Amino acid sequence: DTGVSQDPRHKITKRGQNVTFRCDPISEHNRLYWYRQTLGQGPEFLTYFQNEAQLEKSRLLSDRFSAERPKGSFSTLEIQRTEQGDSAMYLCASRGRRGVEQYFGPGTRLTVT
Amino acid sequence: AQSVTQLGSHVSVSEGALVLLRCNYSSSVPPYLFWYVQYPNQGLQLLLKYTSAATLVKGINGFEAEFKKSETSFHLTKPSAHMSDAAEYFCAADFGNEKLTFGTGTRLTIIP
């Protein structure tokens, strides 16, 4: 397994712009998760997919956020009209059919100026 | 409410000393429990997991954790700290709803 990968690793954007992040899970992992981590805090759950179906969204995920996993493989997380409060590390994780543990990618650090 | 609490946001130990990082959960049913480590500007690496098999769980890098239902605890230990152990450590729980609930983390500093 090559591990979970995320792109880009860093993103600096101006307030009001749209940004999109990509996550590639470990191959054959059917579950994919997005978390957000702010400075000095633990990660907080945003949403998760089983195959291509988005099964749960946190109340943290406002209408400006949208996530997709169109073919049950990679996923994208889009933030529209970014705000300074969106500045955080966005972490992706995947989980296989039989395991209970989640494996995390390196994260995408977003800075909104 | 189901939650995870990590006592001590910062812990400092001398190189070679015992490492003890505390984690308690709040739930009527024991969850699956995990410890992750995070180095600066990196993602989380799984150290170990508890899935109701053995109560003493061994992980990578010499770490282990003991699940105690009576104390709702899952503390992380390592007999002898190494400089490379300096990092942020997170305890997390799966309360049966597919997602992880994390504690606020403990920053471990190793004193040479």
Tab-separated table of N, CA, C and O in Angstrom, chain A:
chain	number	residue	atom	x	y	z
A	1	ASP	N	0.835	-1.190	0.000
A	1	ASP	CA	0.000	0.000	0.000
A	1	ASP	C	0.875	1.248	0.000
A	1	ASP	O	1.861	1.324	0.722
A	2	THR	N	0.468	2.225	-0.791
A	2	THR	CA	1.272	3.438	-0.873
A	2	THR	C	0.830	4.458	0.144
A	2	THR	O	1.424	5.520	0.231
A	3	GLY	N	-0.219	4.241	0.867
A	3	GLY	CA	-0.688	5.189	1.853
A	3	GLY	C	-1.673	6.170	1.260
A	3	GLY	O	-1.873	6.246	0.049
A	4	VAL	N	-2.263	6.962	2.140
A	4	VAL	CA	-3.210	7.995	1.725
A	4	VAL	C	-2.424	9.214	1.255
A	4	VAL	O	-1.488	9.647	1.946
A	5	SER	N	-2.793	9.749	0.111
A	5	SER	CA	-2.115	10.945	-0.380
A	5	SER	C	-3.111	12.079	-0.515
A	5	SER	O	-4.305	11.861	-0.765
A	6	GLN	N	-2.604	13.311	-0.321
A	6	GLN	CA	-3.444	14.490	-0.420
A	6	GLN	C	-2.714	15.551	-1.240
A	6	GLN	O	-1.497	15.680	-1.159
A	7	ASP	N	-3.514	16.298	-1.982
A	7	ASP	CA	-2.937	17.331	-2.831
A	7	ASP	C	-3.871	18.546	-2.894
A	7	ASP	O	-5.091	18.350	-3.029
A	8	PRO	N	-3.349	19.771	-2.742
A	8	PRO	CA	-1.957	20.098	-2.452
A	8	PRO	C	-1.644	19.928	-0.966
A	8	PRO	O	-2.528	19.654	-0.175
A	9	ARG	N	-0.398	20.055	-0.610
A	9	ARG	CA	-0.014	20.013	0.795
A	9	ARG	C	-0.252	21.347	1.475
A	9	ARG	O	-0.551	21.410	2.671
A	10	HIS	N	-0.110	22.395	0.726
A	10	HIS	CA	-0.330	23.746	1.254
A	10	HIS	C	-1.108	24.560	0.225
A	10	HIS	O	-0.889	24.407	-0.982
A	11	LYS	N	-2.011	25.404	0.740
A	11	LYS	CA	-2.774	26.273	-0.135
A	11	LYS	C	-2.986	27.603	0.566
A	11	LYS	O	-3.486	27.641	1.695
A	12	ILE	N	-2.572	28.670	-0.098
A	12	ILE	CA	-2.826	30.015	0.400
A	12	ILE	C	-3.797	30.671	-0.561
A	12	ILE	O	-3.570	30.679	-1.779
A	13	THR	N	-4.884	31.199	-0.045
A	13	THR	CA	-5.881	31.810	-0.905
A	13	THR	C	-6.419	33.080	-0.270
A	13	THR	O	-6.284	33.287	0.947
A	14	LYS	N	-6.998	33.911	-1.067
A	14	LYS	CA	-7.595	35.130	-0.549
A	14	LYS	C	-9.046	34.878	-0.193
A	14	LYS	O	-9.738	34.066	-0.837
A	15	ARG	N	-9.507	35.582	0.796
A	15	ARG	CA	-10.886	35.470	1.233
A	15	ARG	C	-11.837	35.653	0.066
A	15	ARG	O	-11.675	36.565	-0.740
A	16	GLY	N	-12.821	34.778	-0.012
A	16	GLY	CA	-13.794	34.862	-1.084
A	16	GLY	C	-13.520	33.948	-2.264
A	16	GLY	O	-14.415	33.723	-3.094
A	17	GLN	N	-12.290	33.418	-2.339
A	17	GLN	CA	-11.956	32.510	-3.431
A	17	GLN	C	-12.436	31.087	-3.112
A	17	GLN	O	-12.673	30.738	-1.962
A	18	ASN	N	-12.554	30.299	-4.162
A	18	ASN	CA	-12.903	28.880	-3.999
A	18	ASN	C	-11.635	28.039	-4.031
A	18	ASN	O	-10.684	28.357	-4.751
A	19	VAL	N	-11.624	26.972	-3.247
A	19	VAL	CA	-10.489	26.051	-3.248
A	19	VAL	C	-10.996	24.622	-3.306
A	19	VAL	O	-12.108	24.327	-2.840
A	20	THR	N	-10.190	23.748	-3.874
A	20	THR	CA	-10.539	22.329	-3.953
A	20	THR	C	-9.336	21.496	-3.550
A	20	THR	O	-8.217	21.748	-4.019
A	21	PHE	N	-9.578	20.507	-2.705
A	21	PHE	CA	-8.528	19.605	-2.258
A	21	PHE	C	-8.850	18.197	-2.750
A	21	PHE	O	-10.024	17.824	-2.869
A	22	ARG	N	-7.792	17.424	-2.958
A	22	ARG	CA	-7.985	16.050	-3.422
A	22	ARG	C	-7.391	15.074	-2.429
A	22	ARG	O	-6.354	15.345	-1.804
A	23	CYS	N	-8.049	13.928	-2.295
A	23	CYS	CA	-7.543	12.852	-1.449
A	23	CYS	C	-7.603	11.541	-2.222
A	23	CYS	O	-8.643	11.189	-2.788
A	24	ASP	N	-6.493	10.821	-2.216
A	24	ASP	CA	-6.447	9.471	-2.792
A	24	ASP	C	-6.254	8.480	-1.653
A	24	ASP	O	-5.204	8.482	-0.994
A	25	PRO	N	-7.231	7.631	-1.406
A	25	PRO	CA	-7.133	6.687	-0.278
A	25	PRO	C	-6.231	5.515	-0.621
A	25	PRO	O	-5.772	5.378	-1.760
A	26	ILE	N	-5.989	4.692	0.384
A	26	ILE	CA	-5.292	3.429	0.151
A	26	ILE	C	-6.179	2.593	-0.791
A	26	ILE	O	-7.397	2.542	-0.609
A	27	SER	N	-5.541	1.983	-1.760
A	27	SER	CA	-6.322	1.260	-2.767
A	27	SER	C	-7.172	0.162	-2.102
A	27	SER	O	-6.744	-0.486	-1.147
A	28	GLU	N	-8.385	0.037	-2.570
A	28	GLU	CA	-9.364	-0.947	-2.102
A	28	GLU	C	-9.975	-0.601	-0.743
A	28	GLU	O	-10.765	-1.383	-0.218
A	29	HIS	N	-9.617	0.541	-0.168
A	29	HIS	CA	-10.324	0.997	1.033
A	29	HIS	C	-11.649	1.599	0.589
A	29	HIS	O	-11.686	2.520	-0.221
A	30	ASN	N	-12.750	1.079	1.155
A	30	ASN	CA	-14.045	1.551	0.693
A	30	ASN	C	-14.559	2.756	1.482
A	30	ASN	O	-15.480	3.430	1.042
A	31	ARG	N	-13.963	3.028	2.638
A	31	ARG	CA	-14.425	4.160	3.433
A	31	ARG	C	-13.398	5.295	3.374
A	31	ARG	O	-12.194	5.053	3.480
A	32	LEU	N	-13.899	6.500	3.221
A	32	LEU	CA	-13.029	7.669	3.139
A	32	LEU	C	-13.623	8.765	4.000
A	32	LEU	O	-14.822	9.023	3.963
A	33	TYR	N	-12.759	9.430	4.795
A	33	TYR	CA	-13.187	10.414	5.786
A	33	TYR	C	-12.453	11.733	5.561
A	33	TYR	O	-11.283	11.753	5.166
A	34	TRP	N	-13.128	12.821	5.891
A	34	TRP	CA	-12.502	14.144	5.938
A	34	TRP	C	-12.634	14.690	7.359
A	34	TRP	O	-13.712	14.609	7.974
A	35	TYR	N	-11.525	15.246	7.850
A	35	TYR	CA	-11.487	15.885	9.152
A	35	TYR	C	-10.855	17.265	8.995
A	35	TYR	O	-10.068	17.509	8.071
A	36	ARG	N	-11.134	18.135	9.939
A	36	ARG	CA	-10.502	19.453	9.975
A	36	ARG	C	-9.812	19.614	11.329
A	36	ARG	O	-10.397	19.271	12.374
A	37	GLN	N	-8.601	20.127	11.284
A	37	GLN	CA	-7.835	20.328	12.513
A	37	GLN	C	-7.349	21.766	12.576
A	37	GLN	O	-6.617	22.225	11.709
A	38	THR	N	-7.751	22.470	13.623
A	38	THR	CA	-7.260	23.825	13.849
A	38	THR	C	-6.135	23.780	14.869
A	38	THR	O	-5.960	22.792	15.591
A	39	LEU	N	-5.398	24.863	14.946
A	39	LEU	CA	-4.185	24.901	15.756
A	39	LEU	C	-4.477	24.560	17.213
A	39	LEU	O	-5.368	25.133	17.832
A	40	GLY	N	-3.749	23.604	17.729
A	40	GLY	CA	-3.877	23.249	19.128
A	40	GLY	C	-5.065	22.368	19.465
A	40	GLY	O	-5.342	22.135	20.647
A	41	GLN	N	-5.748	21.887	18.450
A	41	GLN	CA	-6.925	21.050	18.673
A	41	GLN	C	-6.761	19.689	18.006
A	41	GLN	O	-5.921	19.505	17.126
A	42	GLY	N	-7.586	18.758	18.425
A	42	GLY	CA	-7.641	17.481	17.745
A	42	GLY	C	-8.485	17.592	16.487
A	42	GLY	O	-9.286	18.518	16.349
A	43	PRO	N	-8.318	16.666	15.570
A	43	PRO	CA	-9.134	16.687	14.356
A	43	PRO	C	-10.620	16.550	14.672
A	43	PRO	O	-10.996	15.870	15.626
A	44	GLU	N	-11.431	17.211	13.858
A	44	GLU	CA	-12.889	17.135	14.000
A	44	GLU	C	-13.484	16.562	12.715
A	44	GLU	O	-13.120	16.985	11.615
A	45	PHE	N	-14.403	15.652	12.880
A	45	PHE	CA	-15.027	14.968	11.759
A	45	PHE	C	-15.836	15.947	10.905
A	45	PHE	O	-16.582	16.788	11.426
A	46	LEU	N	-15.688	15.826	9.584
A	46	LEU	CA	-16.489	16.623	8.667
A	46	LEU	C	-17.511	15.771	7.913
A	46	LEU	O	-18.698	16.074	7.901
A	47	THR	N	-17.027	14.702	7.275
A	47	THR	CA	-17.911	13.880	6.461
A	47	THR	C	-17.235	12.562	6.134
A	47	THR	O	-16.017	12.436	6.291
A	48	TYR	N	-18.047	11.554	5.698
A	48	TYR	CA	-17.416	10.338	5.253
A	48	TYR	C	-18.230	9.649	4.167
A	48	TYR	O	-19.437	9.883	4.036
A	49	PHE	N	-17.522	8.846	3.402
A	49	PHE	CA	-18.092	8.116	2.272
A	49	PHE	C	-17.872	6.616	2.478
A	49	PHE	O	-16.836	6.191	2.963
A	50	GLN	N	-18.872	5.860	2.071
A	50	GLN	CA	-18.678	4.433	1.886
A	50	GLN	C	-18.870	4.188	0.401
A	50	GLN	O	-19.977	4.393	-0.128
A	51	ASN	N	-17.797	3.782	-0.245
A	51	ASN	CA	-17.762	3.754	-1.710
A	51	ASN	C	-18.078	5.160	-2.212
A	51	ASN	O	-17.459	6.109	-1.758
A	52	GLU	N	-19.066	5.324	-3.095
A	52	GLU	CA	-19.342	6.668	-3.606
A	52	GLU	C	-20.425	7.398	-2.819
A	52	GLU	O	-20.702	8.567	-3.072
A	53	ALA	N	-21.036	6.728	-1.868
A	53	ALA	CA	-22.136	7.316	-1.109
A	53	ALA	C	-21.628	8.122	0.084
A	53	ALA	O	-20.862	7.615	0.913
A	54	GLN	N	-22.090	9.369	0.167
A	54	GLN	CA	-21.759	10.214	1.315
A	54	GLN	C	-22.781	9.904	2.403
A	54	GLN	O	-23.965	10.243	2.275
A	55	LEU	N	-22.333	9.280	3.491
A	55	LEU	CA	-23.254	8.755	4.481
A	55	LEU	C	-23.523	9.699	5.644
A	55	LEU	O	-24.557	9.564	6.310
A	56	GLU	N	-22.608	10.599	5.932
A	56	GLU	CA	-22.837	11.507	7.058
A	56	GLU	C	-22.062	12.795	6.847
A	56	GLU	O	-20.945	12.784	6.324
A	57	LYS	N	-22.677	13.885	7.244
A	57	LYS	CA	-22.028	15.195	7.205
A	57	LYS	C	-22.178	15.847	8.570
A	57	LYS	O	-23.269	15.874	9.145
A	58	SER	N	-21.087	16.407	9.060
A	58	SER	CA	-21.122	17.109	10.334
A	58	SER	C	-21.803	18.458	10.178
A	58	SER	O	-21.820	19.046	9.090
A	59	ARG	N	-22.320	18.957	11.289
A	59	ARG	CA	-22.882	20.312	11.252
A	59	ARG	C	-21.788	21.349	10.998
A	59	ARG	O	-22.081	22.493	10.645
A	60	LEU	N	-20.519	20.934	11.151
A	60	LEU	CA	-19.406	21.833	10.833
A	60	LEU	C	-19.336	22.117	9.341
A	60	LEU	O	-18.748	23.109	8.909
A	61	LEU	N	-19.904	21.223	8.556
A	61	LEU	CA	-19.833	21.338	7.106
A	61	LEU	C	-20.956	22.252	6.632
A	61	LEU	O	-22.076	21.808	6.362
A	62	SER	N	-20.627	23.547	6.526
A	62	SER	CA	-21.649	24.500	6.094
A	62	SER	C	-21.962	24.312	4.617
A	62	SER	O	-21.343	23.507	3.926
A	63	ASP	N	-22.918	25.117	4.145
A	63	ASP	CA	-23.332	25.032	2.737
A	63	ASP	C	-22.201	25.396	1.784
A	63	ASP	O	-22.265	25.083	0.595
A	64	ARG	N	-21.185	26.052	2.288
A	64	ARG	CA	-20.058	26.426	1.421
A	64	ARG	C	-19.121	25.257	1.139
A	64	ARG	O	-18.265	25.335	0.278
A	65	PHE	N	-19.298	24.188	1.889
A	65	PHE	CA	-18.441	23.012	1.741
A	65	PHE	C	-19.185	21.932	0.961
A	65	PHE	O	-20.371	21.673	1.214
A	66	SER	N	-18.468	21.295	0.061
A	66	SER	CA	-19.053	20.146	-0.625
A	66	SER	C	-17.967	19.109	-0.863
A	66	SER	O	-16.832	19.450	-1.176
A	67	ALA	N	-18.325	17.866	-0.700
A	67	ALA	CA	-17.384	16.776	-0.904
A	67	ALA	C	-17.998	15.763	-1.850
A	67	ALA	O	-19.206	15.545	-1.850
A	68	GLU	N	-17.129	15.160	-2.645
A	68	GLU	CA	-17.584	14.160	-3.605
A	68	GLU	C	-16.599	12.996	-3.637
A	68	GLU	O	-15.423	13.155	-3.354
A	69	ARG	N	-17.123	11.861	-4.034
A	69	ARG	CA	-16.286	10.689	-4.299
A	69	ARG	C	-16.942	9.939	-5.458
A	69	ARG	O	-17.539	8.891	-5.272
A	70	PRO	N	-16.825	10.502	-6.641
A	70	PRO	CA	-17.664	10.081	-7.768
A	70	PRO	C	-17.537	8.621	-8.190
A	70	PRO	O	-18.506	8.018	-8.589
A	71	LYS	N	-16.389	8.047	-8.106
A	71	LYS	CA	-16.237	6.662	-8.553
A	71	LYS	C	-15.824	5.753	-7.408
A	71	LYS	O	-15.371	4.641	-7.622
A	72	GLY	N	-15.999	6.222	-6.205
A	72	GLY	CA	-15.636	5.394	-5.068
A	72	GLY	C	-14.151	5.239	-4.863
A	72	GLY	O	-13.727	4.360	-4.116
A	73	SER	N	-13.364	6.108	-5.528
A	73	SER	CA	-11.915	6.026	-5.323
A	73	SER	C	-11.444	7.317	-4.665
A	73	SER	O	-11.589	7.464	-3.454
A	74	PHE	N	-10.920	8.269	-5.450
A	74	PHE	CA	-10.467	9.519	-4.849
A	74	PHE	C	-11.649	10.391	-4.454
A	74	PHE	O	-12.795	10.169	-4.899
A	75	SER	N	-11.373	11.373	-3.607
A	75	SER	CA	-12.417	12.300	-3.171
A	75	SER	C	-11.908	13.730	-3.299
A	75	SER	O	-10.700	13.982	-3.259
A	76	THR	N	-12.834	14.653	-3.464
A	76	THR	CA	-12.503	16.072	-3.468
A	76	THR	C	-13.344	16.779	-2.416
A	76	THR	O	-14.488	16.406	-2.157
A	77	LEU	N	-12.733	17.796	-1.820
A	77	LEU	CA	-13.411	18.657	-0.864
A	77	LEU	C	-13.281	20.081	-1.390
A	77	LEU	O	-12.165	20.566	-1.578
A	78	GLU	N	-14.413	20.719	-1.648
A	78	GLU	CA	-14.399	22.076	-2.168
A	78	GLU	C	-14.954	23.030	-1.125
A	78	GLU	O	-15.960	22.731	-0.469
A	79	ILE	N	-14.305	24.161	-0.985
A	79	ILE	CA	-14.795	25.228	-0.126
A	79	ILE	C	-15.047	26.439	-1.014
A	79	ILE	O	-14.132	26.919	-1.689
A	80	GLN	N	-16.252	26.900	-1.007
A	80	GLN	CA	-16.592	28.083	-1.797
A	80	GLN	C	-16.564	29.316	-0.908
A	80	GLN	O	-16.848	29.250	0.292
A	81	ARG	N	-16.226	30.438	-1.529
A	81	ARG	CA	-16.233	31.745	-0.830
A	81	ARG	C	-15.515	31.620	0.521
A	81	ARG	O	-16.098	31.848	1.587
A	82	THR	N	-14.239	31.264	0.464
A	82	THR	CA	-13.497	30.998	1.688
A	82	THR	C	-13.511	32.181	2.649
A	82	THR	O	-13.547	33.355	2.229
A	83	GLU	N	-13.476	31.850	3.930
A	83	GLU	CA	-13.434	32.829	5.010
A	83	GLU	C	-12.184	32.562	5.836
A	83	GLU	O	-11.626	31.463	5.810
A	84	GLN	N	-11.751	33.569	6.583
A	84	GLN	CA	-10.543	33.389	7.388
A	84	GLN	C	-10.704	32.242	8.382
A	84	GLN	O	-9.741	31.560	8.712
A	85	GLY	N	-11.904	32.026	8.844
A	85	GLY	CA	-12.156	30.934	9.784
A	85	GLY	C	-11.996	29.553	9.176
A	85	GLY	O	-12.001	28.558	9.900
A	86	ASP	N	-11.863	29.488	7.860
A	86	ASP	CA	-11.649	28.201	7.211
A	86	ASP	C	-10.184	27.771	7.278
A	86	ASP	O	-9.856	26.632	6.926
A	87	SER	N	-9.313	28.662	7.701
A	87	SER	CA	-7.888	28.329	7.803
A	87	SER	C	-7.709	27.181	8.788
A	87	SER	O	-8.135	27.275	9.940
A	88	ALA	N	-7.117	26.100	8.315
A	88	ALA	CA	-6.979	24.887	9.120
A	88	ALA	C	-6.194	23.859	8.326
A	88	ALA	O	-5.865	24.070	7.155
A	89	MET	N	-5.933	22.726	8.980
A	89	MET	CA	-5.385	21.566	8.285
A	89	MET	C	-6.556	20.655	7.956
A	89	MET	O	-7.359	20.331	8.837
A	90	TYR	N	-6.665	20.271	6.705
A	90	TYR	CA	-7.732	19.369	6.277
A	90	TYR	C	-7.119	17.987	6.060
A	90	TYR	O	-6.240	17.807	5.220
A	91	LEU	N	-7.594	17.040	6.843
A	91	LEU	CA	-7.038	15.698	6.837
A	91	LEU	C	-8.011	14.717	6.197
A	91	LEU	O	-9.216	14.783	6.425
A	92	CYS	N	-7.460	13.818	5.435
A	92	CYS	CA	-8.241	12.749	4.819
A	92	CYS	C	-7.765	11.424	5.417
A	92	CYS	O	-6.579	11.254	5.729
A	93	ALA	N	-8.686	10.501	5.591
A	93	ALA	CA	-8.340	9.173	6.101
A	93	ALA	C	-9.138	8.121	5.345
A	93	ALA	O	-10.205	8.412	4.797
A	94	SER	N	-8.603	6.916	5.311
A	94	SER	CA	-9.361	5.827	4.693
A	94	SER	C	-9.320	4.593	5.593
A	94	SER	O	-8.459	4.457	6.470
A	95	ARG	N	-10.279	3.730	5.345
A	95	ARG	CA	-10.442	2.523	6.167
A	95	ARG	C	-10.899	1.390	5.265
A	95	ARG	O	-11.740	1.595	4.385
A	96	GLY	N	-10.351	0.215	5.517
A	96	GLY	CA	-10.709	-0.937	4.723
A	96	GLY	C	-11.977	-1.612	5.206
A	96	GLY	O	-12.532	-1.262	6.247
A	97	ARG	N	-12.418	-2.609	4.468
A	97	ARG	CA	-13.675	-3.293	4.786
A	97	ARG	C	-13.610	-4.048	6.109
A	97	ARG	O	-14.592	-4.127	6.834
A	98	ARG	N	-12.461	-4.603	6.410
A	98	ARG	CA	-12.396	-5.475	7.585
A	98	ARG	C	-11.764	-4.800	8.798
A	98	ARG	O	-11.969	-5.224	9.920
A	99	GLY	N	-10.989	-3.764	8.589
A	99	GLY	CA	-10.325	-3.131	9.724
A	99	GLY	C	-11.195	-2.078	10.375
A	99	GLY	O	-12.202	-1.634	9.804
A	100	VAL	N	-10.837	-1.689	11.585
A	100	VAL	CA	-11.548	-0.611	12.260
A	100	VAL	C	-10.715	0.664	12.320
A	100	VAL	O	-11.229	1.722	12.650
A	101	GLU	N	-9.434	0.545	12.003
A	101	GLU	CA	-8.563	1.703	12.110
A	101	GLU	C	-8.601	2.541	10.842
A	101	GLU	O	-8.799	2.035	9.739
A	102	GLN	N	-8.404	3.843	11.031
A	102	GLN	CA	-8.333	4.768	9.916
A	102	GLN	C	-6.887	5.187	9.705
A	102	GLN	O	-6.162	5.442	10.670
A	103	TYR	N	-6.499	5.275	8.442
A	103	TYR	CA	-5.157	5.686	8.065
A	103	TYR	C	-5.222	7.083	7.451
A	103	TYR	O	-6.017	7.320	6.533
A	104	PHE	N	-4.387	7.955	7.972
A	104	PHE	CA	-4.459	9.360	7.588
A	104	PHE	C	-3.418	9.737	6.536
A	104	PHE	O	-2.309	9.202	6.521
A	105	GLY	N	-3.804	10.706	5.714
A	105	GLY	CA	-2.870	11.313	4.798
A	105	GLY	C	-2.101	12.430	5.482
A	105	GLY	O	-2.326	12.721	6.659
A	106	PRO	N	-1.195	13.091	4.732
A	106	PRO	CA	-0.359	14.138	5.321
A	106	PRO	C	-1.093	15.449	5.560
A	106	PRO	O	-0.583	16.319	6.262
A	107	GLY	N	-2.293	15.585	4.992
A	107	GLY	CA	-3.068	16.789	5.214
A	107	GLY	C	-2.806	17.886	4.200
A	107	GLY	O	-1.761	17.910	3.529
A	108	THR	N	-3.781	18.781	4.070
A	108	THR	CA	-3.638	20.004	3.281
A	108	THR	C	-3.820	21.177	4.226
A	108	THR	O	-4.870	21.297	4.870
A	109	ARG	N	-2.790	22.017	4.311
A	109	ARG	CA	-2.896	23.185	5.187
A	109	ARG	C	-3.411	24.355	4.379
A	109	ARG	O	-2.775	24.786	3.420
A	110	LEU	N	-4.556	24.872	4.769
A	110	LEU	CA	-5.178	26.004	4.092
A	110	LEU	C	-4.991	27.262	4.913
A	110	LEU	O	-5.285	27.274	6.109
A	111	THR	N	-4.512	28.300	4.261
A	111	THR	CA	-4.409	29.617	4.870
A	111	THR	C	-5.225	30.592	4.037
A	111	THR	O	-4.989	30.738	2.833
A	112	VAL	N	-6.187	31.225	4.681
A	112	VAL	CA	-7.034	32.207	4.002
A	112	VAL	C	-6.622	33.597	4.474
A	112	VAL	O	-6.669	33.898	5.673
A	113	THR	N	-6.196	34.450	3.531
A	113	THR	CA	-5.714	35.783	3.909
A	113	THR	C	-6.755	36.861	3.638
A	113	THR	O	-7.743	36.606	2.933
